[in-house]
Structures are given as structure tokens and as C-alpha cells.
Short mmCIF file of C-alpha atoms in Angstrom, two decimals:
data_model
loop_
_atom_site.label_atom_id
_atom_site.label_comp_id
_atom_site.label_asym_id
_atom_site.label_seq_id
_atom_site.Cartn_x
_atom_site.Cartn_y
_atom_site.Cartn_z
CA MET A 169 97.58 107.28 108.83
CA SER A 170 94.96 109.91 109.17
CA PRO A 171 96.63 112.55 111.25
CA ALA A 172 100.05 111.99 108.82
CA VAL A 173 97.47 112.36 105.93
CA HIS A 174 96.48 116.05 107.35
CA ALA A 175 99.67 117.02 108.04
CA TYR A 176 100.63 116.47 104.33
CA LEU A 177 97.24 118.01 103.07
CA ARG A 178 98.66 121.15 105.29
CA ALA A 179 102.07 121.20 104.17
CA ALA A 180 100.50 121.19 100.24
CA ALA A 181 98.52 124.00 101.10
CA GLY A 182 102.14 126.02 100.98
CA PRO A 183 102.72 129.52 102.35
CA GLY A 184 100.00 131.17 101.19
CA ALA A 185 97.34 128.86 102.74
CA LEU A 186 94.75 131.20 104.85
CA ARG A 187 93.76 130.62 108.35
CA ALA A 188 90.26 130.79 109.56
CA GLY A 189 89.83 129.70 112.93
CA PRO A 190 90.19 126.07 113.28
CA PHE A 191 90.34 125.73 109.53
CA LEU A 192 93.54 126.39 107.29
CA ILE A 193 92.32 127.09 103.32
CA ARG A 194 94.35 126.59 100.12
CA PHE A 195 93.20 128.72 97.71
CA ASP A 196 94.49 129.19 94.15
CA THR A 197 94.79 132.50 92.80
CA HIS A 198 94.79 131.12 88.91
CA ASP A 199 92.15 128.33 89.36
CA ASP A 200 88.81 128.44 90.90
CA ALA A 201 88.51 124.30 90.01
CA PRO A 202 87.03 122.72 93.69
CA PRO A 203 90.31 120.37 93.79
CA PHE A 204 92.55 122.77 94.37
CA ASN A 205 90.76 125.36 96.60
CA TYR A 206 89.74 123.85 100.02
CA ALA A 207 90.24 123.86 103.60
CA ILE A 208 91.25 121.29 105.91
CA PRO A 209 90.62 121.44 109.60
CA ASP A 210 92.42 120.96 112.63
CA ASP A 211 92.67 117.61 113.92
CA THR A 212 91.02 118.49 117.72
CA ALA A 213 88.47 120.85 116.02
CA SER A 214 85.06 121.42 117.30
CA PRO A 215 84.22 124.42 115.41
CA THR A 216 81.16 126.71 116.46
CA PRO A 217 78.87 128.44 114.40
CA GLY A 218 81.11 131.23 114.21
CA GLU A 219 84.10 129.81 112.91
CA VAL A 220 81.97 127.72 110.42
CA ALA A 221 80.43 131.27 109.04
CA ALA A 222 84.13 132.67 108.49
CA LEU A 223 85.21 129.96 106.93
CA VAL A 224 82.34 130.43 104.51
CA ALA A 225 83.49 134.28 104.39
CA ALA A 226 86.68 133.45 103.71
CA PHE A 227 85.87 131.46 100.10
CA ARG A 228 82.91 133.70 99.16
CA GLU A 229 85.03 137.03 99.25
CA ARG A 230 87.81 135.00 96.83
CA SER A 231 84.40 134.20 94.25
CA ARG A 232 85.37 130.21 95.56
CA MET A 233 82.86 127.38 96.48
CA PRO A 234 83.35 126.97 100.36
CA ARG A 235 84.43 123.09 100.69
CA LEU A 236 86.52 120.95 102.65
CA GLU A 237 88.45 117.82 102.17
CA TYR A 238 89.79 115.69 105.08
CA VAL A 239 90.01 112.69 106.80
CA PRO A 240 86.78 112.37 109.20
CA GLN A 241 88.76 109.98 111.20
CA ALA A 242 91.66 112.63 112.15
CA ALA A 243 88.77 115.26 113.01
CA PRO A 244 85.34 113.53 114.57
CA GLY A 245 84.29 117.05 115.39
CA VAL A 246 83.84 118.57 112.35
CA GLU A 247 81.40 117.16 110.15
CA ALA A 248 78.45 117.67 112.40
CA ALA A 249 78.80 121.21 112.17
CA LEU A 250 79.45 121.66 108.77
CA LEU A 251 76.22 119.89 108.35
CA ALA A 252 74.67 122.07 110.57
CA ALA A 253 75.65 124.73 108.40
CA GLY A 254 73.99 123.43 105.10
CA PHE A 255 77.13 121.63 103.94
CA VAL A 256 76.30 118.89 101.54
CA PRO A 257 78.82 116.03 101.22
CA GLU A 258 80.08 115.74 97.13
CA GLY A 259 81.45 112.31 98.27
CA ARG A 260 83.45 109.70 100.42
CA TYR A 261 86.29 108.03 98.94
CA PRO A 262 88.01 105.12 100.40
CA LEU A 263 91.79 106.30 101.77
CA LEU A 264 94.30 103.89 100.12
CA VAL A 265 97.96 103.06 100.91
CA CYS A 266 101.10 101.19 99.81
CA PRO A 267 104.31 100.86 101.35
CA PRO A 268 106.76 101.34 98.39
CA ASP A 269 108.59 97.56 98.98
CA GLU A 270 104.94 96.01 98.64
CA VAL A 271 104.02 97.66 95.39
CA VAL A 272 102.90 94.92 92.65
CA ALA A 273 104.58 95.02 89.29
CA ALA A 274 102.63 96.45 86.84
CA SER A 275 103.57 96.53 83.25
CA ALA A 276 102.59 98.86 80.41
CA PRO A 277 102.01 97.65 76.72
CA PRO A 278 105.02 97.25 74.79
CA ASP A 279 104.31 100.25 72.40
CA VAL A 280 104.17 103.03 75.64
CA ARG A 281 106.96 103.64 77.78
CA VAL A 282 106.21 104.64 81.23
CA ARG A 283 109.00 106.98 83.00
CA LEU A 284 109.65 109.78 85.05
CA VAL A 285 109.44 113.45 83.28
CA SER A 286 111.15 117.06 84.43
CA GLY A 287 111.25 119.02 80.72
CA ASP A 288 108.99 121.39 80.22
CA ALA A 289 107.78 120.23 76.71
CA GLU A 290 106.84 116.68 78.46
CA LEU A 291 105.03 119.00 81.77
CA TRP A 292 102.92 120.54 79.32
CA GLN A 293 101.38 117.31 77.82
CA VAL A 294 101.17 115.76 80.71
CA ALA A 295 99.06 118.92 81.97
CA ARG A 296 97.15 118.83 78.41
CA VAL A 297 96.71 115.09 78.93
CA MET A 298 95.39 115.17 82.97
CA HIS A 299 93.12 118.09 81.55
CA GLU A 300 91.57 116.02 78.43
CA ALA A 301 91.05 113.00 80.65
CA PHE A 302 89.37 114.97 83.35
CA ASP A 303 87.24 117.01 81.37
CA ALA A 304 88.67 120.34 82.40
CA PRO A 305 89.72 123.49 80.59
CA GLU A 306 92.34 123.48 78.61
CA ALA A 307 95.81 123.80 80.17
CA GLY A 308 97.71 126.56 80.80
CA GLU A 309 101.00 127.76 82.06
CA HIS A 310 99.85 128.25 85.74
CA ASP A 311 98.62 123.93 85.31
CA VAL A 312 102.43 123.82 84.14
CA ALA A 313 103.89 125.60 87.02
CA ARG A 314 102.03 123.27 89.45
CA LEU A 315 103.77 120.60 88.31
CA ARG A 316 107.00 122.25 88.16
CA ARG A 317 106.32 122.74 92.51
CA ILE A 318 106.08 119.37 92.68
CA LEU A 319 109.36 118.77 91.34
CA THR A 320 111.00 121.45 92.58
CA GLY A 321 109.79 120.46 96.37
CA GLY A 322 111.03 116.84 95.27
CA GLY A 323 107.95 115.23 94.11
CA LEU A 324 107.60 113.30 91.21
CA VAL A 325 106.04 113.68 87.56
CA ALA A 326 105.26 110.46 85.49
CA ALA A 327 104.56 110.44 81.90
CA ALA A 328 103.16 107.39 79.30
CA VAL A 329 104.58 108.06 75.75
CA ASP A 330 103.10 106.15 72.90
CA ASP A 331 106.40 104.83 70.88
CA ALA A 332 104.65 105.39 67.51
CA SER A 333 103.81 109.06 67.85
CA GLY A 334 106.14 110.47 70.52
CA GLN A 335 103.16 111.57 72.26
CA VAL A 336 102.00 111.40 75.91
CA VAL A 337 99.15 109.58 76.11
CA GLY A 338 98.91 109.48 80.14
CA GLY A 339 100.04 111.00 83.44
CA GLY A 340 100.47 111.23 86.60
CA GLN A 341 102.20 112.93 90.04
CA LEU A 342 103.30 112.10 93.46
CA GLY A 343 103.26 115.30 95.43
CA ARG A 344 105.96 116.96 97.47
CA PRO A 345 106.80 115.09 100.44
CA HIS A 346 106.23 115.79 104.30
CA GLU A 347 107.85 113.67 106.71
CA GLY A 348 107.42 110.52 104.18
CA VAL A 349 103.89 111.32 103.14
CA ALA A 350 102.68 112.23 99.81
CA GLU A 351 99.51 111.76 97.71
CA VAL A 352 99.59 109.77 94.48
CA ALA A 353 97.35 112.03 92.37
CA GLY A 354 96.07 113.15 88.57
CA ILE A 355 96.50 109.86 87.51
CA ALA A 356 95.25 110.05 83.71
CA VAL A 357 95.05 108.34 80.67
CA LEU A 358 93.62 109.13 77.11
CA PRO A 359 90.30 107.37 75.86
CA THR A 360 92.22 106.43 73.01
CA HIS A 361 94.92 103.83 75.22
CA ARG A 362 92.45 103.44 78.62
CA ARG A 363 91.75 99.37 79.06
CA ARG A 364 95.65 98.69 78.32
CA GLY A 365 97.00 99.04 82.16
CA LEU A 366 98.49 102.78 81.83
CA ALA A 367 96.97 103.53 84.85
CA GLY A 368 98.77 101.01 86.66
CA ALA A 369 101.62 101.40 85.01
CA ILE A 370 101.64 104.89 86.24
CA THR A 371 100.87 104.08 89.40
CA ALA A 372 103.29 101.43 90.45
CA LEU A 373 105.77 103.71 88.85
CA LEU A 374 105.55 106.72 90.94
CA THR A 375 104.87 104.42 94.34
CA ARG A 376 107.84 102.74 93.49
CA GLU A 377 110.22 105.42 93.07
CA GLY A 378 108.67 107.70 95.91
CA ALA A 379 110.66 105.64 98.16
CA ARG A 380 113.79 107.45 96.32
CA ALA A 381 112.34 110.52 96.99
CA GLY A 382 111.82 110.22 100.92
CA VAL A 383 107.74 108.71 100.27
CA GLY A 384 107.45 105.84 102.42
CA ARG A 385 103.35 106.29 103.15
CA PRO A 386 102.16 106.90 99.69
CA PHE A 387 98.33 107.74 99.81
CA LEU A 388 95.44 108.00 97.28
CA THR A 389 91.77 108.48 97.39
CA PRO A 390 90.31 107.10 94.32
CA ALA A 391 86.88 108.73 92.46
CA ASP A 392 84.86 105.46 91.98
CA ASP A 393 85.02 101.53 92.42
CA ALA A 394 86.68 101.22 89.00
CA ALA A 395 89.69 103.24 89.88
CA ALA A 396 89.96 101.74 93.55
CA ARG A 397 90.16 98.07 91.53
CA VAL A 398 92.98 99.96 89.62
CA TYR A 399 94.91 100.82 92.59
CA ALA A 400 94.40 97.68 94.88
CA ARG A 401 95.62 95.22 91.42
CA VAL A 402 99.36 97.59 91.97
CA GLY A 403 98.85 96.74 96.32
CA TYR A 404 96.98 99.44 97.24
CA ARG A 405 94.57 99.04 100.33
CA GLN A 406 91.95 100.82 102.50
CA VAL A 407 93.19 101.83 105.66
CA GLY A 408 90.44 104.51 106.05
CA GLU A 409 87.70 107.35 104.61
CA ALA A 410 88.17 111.07 102.99
CA LEU A 411 85.28 113.33 102.81
CA HIS A 412 84.62 115.73 100.20
CA ILE A 413 81.93 118.57 101.22
CA SER A 414 80.86 121.91 100.45
CA LEU A 415 77.95 124.82 100.70
CA PRO A 416 76.06 124.98 97.13
#
């Protein structure tokens, strides 16, 4: 699964990705937030100090923090070279997968509907919920455009809608598929609606409906143990580890 995840991450970097030696770098020209700016190493990479220096320079030239998100199992020769250059691990996160036919049904509370969305009005609301839930700056047009690109590329966006207010109170996304692989990400629920099963319901919906979008191998990387337990309840299991590492 690890090489397939790397292939997906490279494809998700898009046509504007920059090659720096054995690294492919994804830059977001509108957003300097770390989750949208990172490099993925080639699976066979054993980078030299000069290649790591060139990687750092590419980030510095664009006023971005040098960082990588990758699966160490798929590129075992990379971490030591990064550590030697002063990179510091941000975190090691479990890599979880769940085939769509193994997903466990997870119901939303009766006063909230969880469904796929595609209209601009709902995409705006999903973007705002994601930003509020993750304490990010207010969502802008480029954030909505990012969700539109996911849909255009064959991915999915889900929303949890409160029946009483009609407002979106949760959301998530399944990235653009690449060879049957895609990432479930951005699972967000507003504080007012947490601990009611919505994160699990959103994840289960995206995983199940992903099969219709051609995603037979969805994966995700929970940020903490609490999130991992939510995903485990809907059928996700660990198959590896993801490393986020950066140069402060």
C-alpha cells in the first residue's frame, strides 16, 4: 500500500508540482499553510546533502517552510538524510485503510443529514466549517476552488446539514482518485455538534460512496488517538505510518 499512497500523493500534487532532485514538491500559490505545501520523495531516493539543500532552497525561494509528508516504508533512504540536514519530525501518524465493502455503517443523529454536495453554496459552507474546526484563517475563494477541483477530478465532498437551521455543521472530502487510491481528509465537525457520531458518519459515507467514484483503496492519517478511534469504529485499520517532517 505504501508505494500506492506515494503514487497518489505525487498525482495529487498536480501539473504545477516542482521537481527538485529526487523530490516532487506541491506548492499552493494562494496558501502558505503547511498542509498545502510539502514534498514527496521518490521511492528509491537516497538524497545527497546537495539534493536536500536544493529542496530547502526551493521552499525558501517561495517563502514556504521546507517540509515533507510521506511514508517512510516506501522511501527508507530519506529520513536519515533529512535529519542530518536539521529537519525535525512534526509527527508520525498511523496510515489507515478500509476497503469500501468493509466499511461499518455509522448513522448521523436524527436531526442531522449527511450527504454528498457539489453546489457552490454548500462548498462555501463546507470550507468555512473546515477552517473553523481546524482553527485556520477564514475560508476564501481559493479554498472553495480547491474543493471544486476535487469534484472536477472525480473526488467527493460531503456535508453534515443541521435540519433545524439548514446550516452545514460538518464536512469532509475524498481526493481525486489515482489508480483506485484516494485520501479521506478534512473531516471536520463544529464544536456545537461534536461527540454525536458525525465524524464517523461522514467518513463512512465518503468511504462507501468512493467505490462508485472508482476508489477501492481509500486511506487516511488521523492526527491523534481520538481521531484514530473514530476511524477504527467505521472499519479503518493500520497498515503503516506516515511521517511529517520539516526544517524550522
